[in-house]
Amino acid sequence: MKLAKNILKCNRNLVLSQRSLATSQKTLAAQTITVREAITNAMDEEIGRDERVFLIGEEVAQYDGAYKMSKGLWKKYGDKRVVDTPITEMGFAGIAVGAAMVKVPIVFRGPNGAAMGVGAQHSQEYASWYSQCPGLKVVSPYSAEDCRGLLKAAIRDDDPVVFLENELVYGSQFPISEEALSPDFVLPIGKGKIEREGKNVTLVSHSKGVHLCLETAKELEQSGIDCEVINLRSLRPLDEDLIKNSVKKTHHLVTVELGWPQCSIGAEIISRICESDAFDYLDSAPLRVTGADVPLPYAKTLEQNSLPQVAN
């Protein structure tokens, strides 16, 4: 699994004592940075902050990481802090588990979900797989702020965290505030964010799917439909209250994800809403928008039609 390519571990004794809330949409951004820069800088700061934090995985050192996600870290910190491994995922995952046994908890981070032109064998969506596991925390960031704040939180967390990235957004630019650029900036795991306020329908998504929802909201606005867009950020724990409160306001729910329909994140969200008091506020049945229930094809046209689009 490509997810296992990068393993970041940190000292168990570090806790989230200085968690910050998400920056408001009204906050003026000082600059823009890419998702790649946000992740690399977060790892850099955390390795520099505590000598017990280290990075291990395939091509993370001398090659600067797959997609250049650890660019410059090996030159800066050396072989003991940034370690290349053979192509033996089970082997270095086992090393990480051993480290966890001596109080150095694990963060597994790496690409997740559909890429582009890499076929089914490199396009697996693991969000629902990992979020089923008791004891794991699972995050799926969307923006540069998400990646920076959640990766720092994951590294400082006492529990094992799976950090699901999407390689298609590594080069995407996002506005970021001065607050989010602080070395002390962290986001609480388990809390989502309302990316766009609305009153007619709630769209819930995570990772790259949030962008799809925001684009959809712009288009529906032309028809007088006001969408509220929720960025989950965290899949386990899930910010159920945020979704429930939104549904009570809009009375409609649509979940959006790039993964498969069966046992999906959307299925879990809809089940929770239907089992809660928010069910009585629904004016219509909740809907799921997902990828097609097929292994992702290699051919470009088939690939595009296997993934959700704004029209869906």
Short mmCIF file of C-alpha atoms in Angstrom, two decimals:
data_model
loop_
_atom_site.label_atom_id
_atom_site.label_comp_id
_atom_site.label_asym_id
_atom_site.label_seq_id
_atom_site.Cartn_x
_atom_site.Cartn_y
_atom_site.Cartn_z
CA MET A 1 0.00 0.00 0.00
CA LYS A 2 1.35 3.38 -0.93
CA LEU A 3 -0.06 4.78 2.31
CA ALA A 4 2.68 2.96 4.20
CA LYS A 5 5.46 4.75 2.33
CA ASN A 6 5.86 7.47 4.91
CA ILE A 7 5.82 6.95 8.66
CA LEU A 8 6.29 9.83 11.03
CA LYS A 9 6.71 9.19 14.71
CA CYS A 10 6.87 11.44 17.73
CA ASN A 11 7.27 11.44 21.48
CA ARG A 12 4.22 10.21 23.38
CA ASN A 13 4.60 12.80 26.11
CA LEU A 14 3.82 15.72 23.81
CA VAL A 15 0.18 16.72 24.02
CA LEU A 16 -2.11 19.14 22.26
CA SER A 17 -1.90 21.84 24.91
CA GLN A 18 -2.00 24.74 22.47
CA ARG A 19 -4.65 23.69 19.94
CA SER A 20 -6.04 26.53 17.89
CA LEU A 21 -9.46 26.85 16.34
CA ALA A 22 -9.77 27.02 12.57
CA THR A 23 -9.18 30.42 11.09
CA SER A 24 -12.34 32.14 9.92
CA GLN A 25 -13.12 32.72 6.28
CA LYS A 26 -13.14 36.42 7.15
CA THR A 27 -9.51 36.32 8.32
CA LEU A 28 -7.25 38.05 5.83
CA ALA A 29 -4.63 35.66 4.51
CA ALA A 30 -1.06 36.89 4.66
CA GLN A 31 0.00 34.70 1.73
CA THR A 32 -0.74 31.52 -0.18
CA ILE A 33 1.12 28.24 0.08
CA THR A 34 0.73 24.83 -1.54
CA VAL A 35 -0.43 21.71 0.26
CA ARG A 36 3.04 20.28 -0.40
CA GLU A 37 4.70 23.21 1.36
CA ALA A 38 2.28 22.97 4.28
CA ILE A 39 3.06 19.29 4.89
CA THR A 40 6.83 19.64 4.39
CA ASN A 41 7.04 22.67 6.66
CA ALA A 42 4.97 20.98 9.36
CA MET A 43 7.29 17.95 9.36
CA ASP A 44 10.34 20.22 9.36
CA GLU A 45 9.13 22.19 12.37
CA GLU A 46 8.14 19.10 14.34
CA ILE A 47 11.44 17.30 13.68
CA GLY A 48 13.26 20.47 14.73
CA ARG A 49 11.08 20.96 17.80
CA ASP A 50 11.85 17.61 19.41
CA GLU A 51 14.86 15.37 18.82
CA ARG A 52 12.74 12.24 19.26
CA VAL A 53 10.67 12.92 16.12
CA PHE A 54 11.94 11.14 13.02
CA LEU A 55 10.77 10.24 9.51
CA ILE A 56 11.13 6.80 7.95
CA GLY A 57 9.96 5.42 4.61
CA GLU A 58 10.75 4.73 0.98
CA GLU A 59 12.64 7.53 -0.80
CA VAL A 60 11.99 10.02 2.02
CA ALA A 61 15.67 10.95 2.48
CA GLN A 62 18.13 11.36 -0.40
CA TYR A 63 15.39 11.51 -3.06
CA ASP A 64 13.48 14.14 -1.04
CA GLY A 65 10.38 11.97 -0.85
CA ALA A 66 7.79 10.81 -3.34
CA TYR A 67 6.27 13.98 -4.83
CA LYS A 68 9.13 15.83 -3.02
CA MET A 69 7.12 15.88 0.19
CA SER A 70 10.24 15.75 2.41
CA LYS A 71 12.41 18.03 0.28
CA GLY A 72 15.49 19.24 2.13
CA LEU A 73 14.81 17.36 5.36
CA TRP A 74 17.57 14.75 4.94
CA LYS A 75 20.18 17.40 4.16
CA LYS A 76 19.06 19.38 7.19
CA TYR A 77 18.70 16.59 9.76
CA GLY A 78 20.83 13.70 8.50
CA ASP A 79 20.55 9.91 8.43
CA LYS A 80 19.36 9.44 12.01
CA ARG A 81 16.31 11.65 11.67
CA VAL A 82 15.27 11.03 8.05
CA VAL A 83 15.74 7.39 7.07
CA ASP A 84 15.39 5.71 3.67
CA THR A 85 14.11 2.13 3.73
CA PRO A 86 14.00 -0.71 1.20
CA ILE A 87 10.68 -1.45 -0.50
CA THR A 88 9.51 -3.43 2.52
CA GLU A 89 6.36 -1.77 3.81
CA MET A 90 5.57 -4.46 6.37
CA GLY A 91 9.15 -4.30 7.61
CA PHE A 92 9.37 -0.61 8.40
CA ALA A 93 5.76 -0.54 9.59
CA GLY A 94 6.91 -3.17 12.09
CA ILE A 95 9.84 -0.97 13.09
CA ALA A 96 7.35 1.83 13.72
CA VAL A 97 5.19 -0.45 15.88
CA GLY A 98 8.31 -1.32 17.87
CA ALA A 99 9.01 2.37 18.36
CA ALA A 100 5.44 2.82 19.56
CA MET A 101 6.04 0.16 22.20
CA VAL A 102 8.71 2.39 23.70
CA LYS A 103 6.40 5.42 23.74
CA VAL A 104 7.00 6.92 20.31
CA PRO A 105 3.50 6.92 18.73
CA ILE A 106 3.06 6.52 14.99
CA VAL A 107 1.65 8.73 12.28
CA PHE A 108 1.14 6.93 8.96
CA ARG A 109 0.90 9.52 6.19
CA GLY A 110 0.76 9.25 2.43
CA PRO A 111 -1.38 9.48 -0.73
CA ASN A 112 -4.92 8.15 -0.63
CA GLY A 113 -7.69 7.80 -3.19
CA ALA A 114 -7.93 8.44 -6.88
CA ALA A 115 -4.86 9.88 -8.59
CA MET A 116 -4.60 10.46 -12.34
CA GLY A 117 -3.64 7.92 -14.97
CA VAL A 118 -2.20 5.37 -12.55
CA GLY A 119 -4.87 2.68 -12.81
CA ALA A 120 -6.73 0.78 -10.11
CA GLN A 121 -3.62 -0.50 -8.33
CA HIS A 122 -2.58 3.04 -7.27
CA SER A 123 -6.00 4.62 -6.75
CA GLN A 124 -7.39 2.87 -3.69
CA GLU A 125 -9.54 4.85 -1.26
CA TYR A 126 -8.81 3.81 2.33
CA ALA A 127 -10.90 6.34 4.26
CA SER A 128 -13.64 3.93 5.32
CA TRP A 129 -11.19 1.03 5.77
CA TYR A 130 -9.10 2.74 8.41
CA SER A 131 -11.92 4.67 10.06
CA GLN A 132 -13.51 1.33 10.98
CA CYS A 133 -10.62 0.43 13.29
CA PRO A 134 -11.10 1.12 17.02
CA GLY A 135 -8.08 2.90 18.47
CA LEU A 136 -7.05 4.65 15.25
CA LYS A 137 -7.54 8.33 14.59
CA VAL A 138 -8.07 9.10 10.90
CA VAL A 139 -7.79 12.53 9.31
CA SER A 140 -8.38 13.56 5.70
CA PRO A 141 -7.34 17.20 5.12
CA TYR A 142 -8.44 19.46 2.29
CA SER A 143 -6.54 22.75 2.40
CA ALA A 144 -3.01 23.86 3.23
CA GLU A 145 -4.26 25.04 6.63
CA ASP A 146 -5.85 21.63 7.24
CA CYS A 147 -2.64 19.81 6.35
CA ARG A 148 -0.40 22.01 8.45
CA GLY A 149 -2.60 22.11 11.54
CA LEU A 150 -3.71 18.49 11.47
CA LEU A 151 -0.26 17.01 10.76
CA LYS A 152 1.19 18.88 13.72
CA ALA A 153 -1.71 17.68 15.85
CA ALA A 154 -1.20 14.10 14.67
CA ILE A 155 2.52 14.14 15.48
CA ARG A 156 1.85 15.44 18.99
CA ASP A 157 -1.03 13.04 19.65
CA ASP A 158 -0.61 10.08 22.00
CA ASP A 159 -2.61 7.77 19.74
CA PRO A 160 -1.76 6.26 16.33
CA VAL A 161 -3.00 8.51 13.54
CA VAL A 162 -3.59 7.74 9.85
CA PHE A 163 -3.08 10.92 7.80
CA LEU A 164 -4.76 10.56 4.39
CA GLU A 165 -3.53 12.95 1.69
CA ASN A 166 -4.59 13.36 -1.95
CA GLU A 167 -1.71 13.64 -4.38
CA LEU A 168 -3.77 15.63 -6.88
CA VAL A 169 -3.85 18.62 -4.53
CA TYR A 170 -0.16 18.63 -3.50
CA GLY A 171 0.52 21.52 -5.88
CA SER A 172 -2.69 23.43 -5.16
CA GLN A 173 -2.34 26.92 -3.69
CA PHE A 174 -4.43 27.95 -0.69
CA PRO A 175 -4.60 31.22 1.25
CA ILE A 176 -3.21 30.89 4.75
CA SER A 177 -3.25 33.28 7.69
CA GLU A 178 -0.35 34.40 9.86
CA GLU A 179 -1.93 32.45 12.71
CA ALA A 180 -1.77 29.20 10.73
CA LEU A 181 1.91 29.82 9.89
CA SER A 182 2.86 29.91 13.56
CA PRO A 183 5.01 26.97 14.78
CA ASP A 184 2.44 26.49 17.56
CA PHE A 185 -0.58 26.26 15.24
CA VAL A 186 -2.50 22.99 15.55
CA LEU A 187 -6.06 21.98 14.69
CA PRO A 188 -8.10 19.72 16.97
CA ILE A 189 -8.55 16.20 15.61
CA GLY A 190 -12.26 15.40 15.57
CA LYS A 191 -13.50 18.86 14.59
CA GLY A 192 -14.82 19.75 11.13
CA LYS A 193 -15.16 23.17 9.53
CA ILE A 194 -17.96 24.97 7.73
CA GLU A 195 -16.23 26.11 4.54
CA ARG A 196 -19.32 27.87 3.22
CA GLU A 197 -22.45 28.81 5.13
CA GLY A 198 -25.84 28.17 3.54
CA LYS A 199 -29.50 27.54 4.34
CA ASN A 200 -30.98 25.19 1.72
CA VAL A 201 -28.88 22.01 1.70
CA THR A 202 -25.88 20.58 3.57
CA LEU A 203 -23.03 19.16 1.46
CA VAL A 204 -20.56 17.08 3.50
CA SER A 205 -17.20 15.93 2.19
CA HIS A 206 -13.51 15.51 2.94
CA SER A 207 -10.18 15.93 1.15
CA LYS A 208 -10.47 16.76 -2.56
CA GLY A 209 -14.23 16.27 -2.43
CA VAL A 210 -14.57 19.55 -0.52
CA HIS A 211 -13.40 21.44 -3.61
CA LEU A 212 -16.05 19.63 -5.65
CA CYS A 213 -18.71 20.73 -3.15
CA LEU A 214 -17.56 24.35 -3.22
CA GLU A 215 -17.66 24.40 -7.02
CA THR A 216 -21.11 22.82 -6.95
CA ALA A 217 -22.29 25.42 -4.45
CA LYS A 218 -21.20 28.21 -6.79
CA GLU A 219 -23.17 26.70 -9.66
CA LEU A 220 -26.30 26.05 -7.59
CA GLU A 221 -26.19 29.61 -6.29
CA GLN A 222 -27.13 30.73 -9.81
CA SER A 223 -30.37 28.76 -9.39
CA GLY A 224 -31.12 30.28 -5.99
CA ILE A 225 -30.00 27.21 -4.01
CA ASP A 226 -27.85 28.16 -1.01
CA CYS A 227 -25.49 25.31 -0.04
CA GLU A 228 -23.72 24.85 3.27
CA VAL A 229 -20.41 23.03 2.73
CA ILE A 230 -18.85 21.05 5.57
CA ASN A 231 -15.19 20.01 5.45
CA LEU A 232 -14.98 16.97 7.75
CA ARG A 233 -11.18 17.17 8.24
CA SER A 234 -11.41 14.23 10.67
CA LEU A 235 -13.06 10.88 9.87
CA ARG A 236 -12.45 9.23 13.22
CA PRO A 237 -13.46 10.81 15.48
CA LEU A 238 -16.23 12.33 13.35
CA ASP A 239 -17.71 15.76 14.14
CA GLU A 240 -21.27 14.47 14.28
CA ASP A 241 -22.65 17.52 16.08
CA LEU A 242 -21.48 19.87 13.32
CA ILE A 243 -23.34 17.83 10.71
CA LYS A 244 -26.48 17.46 12.83
CA ASN A 245 -26.70 21.18 13.53
CA SER A 246 -26.30 21.96 9.84
CA VAL A 247 -29.01 19.48 8.83
CA LYS A 248 -31.37 20.97 11.40
CA LYS A 249 -30.86 24.30 9.67
CA THR A 250 -30.99 23.25 6.00
CA HIS A 251 -33.32 20.19 6.24
CA HIS A 252 -31.45 18.44 3.41
CA LEU A 253 -28.25 16.35 3.33
CA VAL A 254 -25.95 15.22 0.52
CA THR A 255 -22.64 13.47 1.21
CA VAL A 256 -19.88 13.64 -1.41
CA GLU A 257 -16.73 11.52 -1.67
CA LEU A 258 -14.38 10.13 -4.31
CA GLY A 259 -14.41 6.64 -2.81
CA TRP A 260 -16.74 3.71 -3.42
CA PRO A 261 -20.39 3.62 -2.28
CA GLN A 262 -20.51 0.43 -0.21
CA CYS A 263 -19.61 0.96 3.47
CA SER A 264 -18.56 4.50 2.59
CA ILE A 265 -17.99 7.53 4.82
CA GLY A 266 -21.24 8.92 3.42
CA ALA A 267 -23.10 5.77 4.43
CA GLU A 268 -21.83 6.18 7.98
CA ILE A 269 -22.82 9.85 8.12
CA ILE A 270 -26.32 9.21 6.79
CA SER A 271 -26.82 6.34 9.26
CA ARG A 272 -25.84 8.56 12.17
CA ILE A 273 -28.16 11.35 11.06
CA CYS A 274 -31.07 8.95 10.57
CA GLU A 275 -30.43 7.47 14.03
CA SER A 276 -30.32 10.90 15.70
CA ASP A 277 -32.80 13.65 16.50
CA ALA A 278 -31.69 15.41 13.30
CA PHE A 279 -33.72 12.85 11.32
CA ASP A 280 -36.95 14.65 12.23
CA TYR A 281 -35.64 17.82 10.59
CA LEU A 282 -35.09 16.23 7.17
CA ASP A 283 -37.53 17.24 4.44
CA SER A 284 -36.24 14.60 2.01
CA ALA A 285 -34.14 11.46 2.05
CA PRO A 286 -30.36 12.00 2.39
CA LEU A 287 -28.32 11.27 -0.74
CA ARG A 288 -24.83 9.93 -1.38
CA VAL A 289 -22.62 11.02 -4.27
CA THR A 290 -19.64 8.68 -4.66
CA GLY A 291 -17.27 7.20 -7.19
CA ALA A 292 -18.56 4.40 -9.39
CA ASP A 293 -18.51 0.94 -7.81
CA VAL A 294 -15.65 -0.25 -10.06
CA PRO A 295 -11.86 -0.44 -9.90
CA LEU A 296 -10.67 2.91 -11.27
CA PRO A 297 -9.99 2.54 -15.03
CA TYR A 298 -6.73 3.69 -16.61
CA ALA A 299 -8.27 5.29 -19.71
CA LYS A 300 -8.73 9.03 -19.12
CA THR A 301 -12.36 9.30 -20.24
CA LEU A 302 -13.40 6.25 -18.23
CA GLU A 303 -11.43 7.51 -15.23
CA GLN A 304 -13.20 10.89 -15.31
CA ASN A 305 -16.61 9.29 -15.61
CA SER A 306 -15.89 6.96 -12.69
CA LEU A 307 -15.42 9.89 -10.29
CA PRO A 308 -17.99 12.43 -9.09
CA GLN A 309 -18.28 15.64 -11.08
CA VAL A 310 -20.16 18.88 -10.36
CA ALA A 311 -23.03 17.65 -12.55
CA ASN A 312 -23.53 14.64 -10.26
#
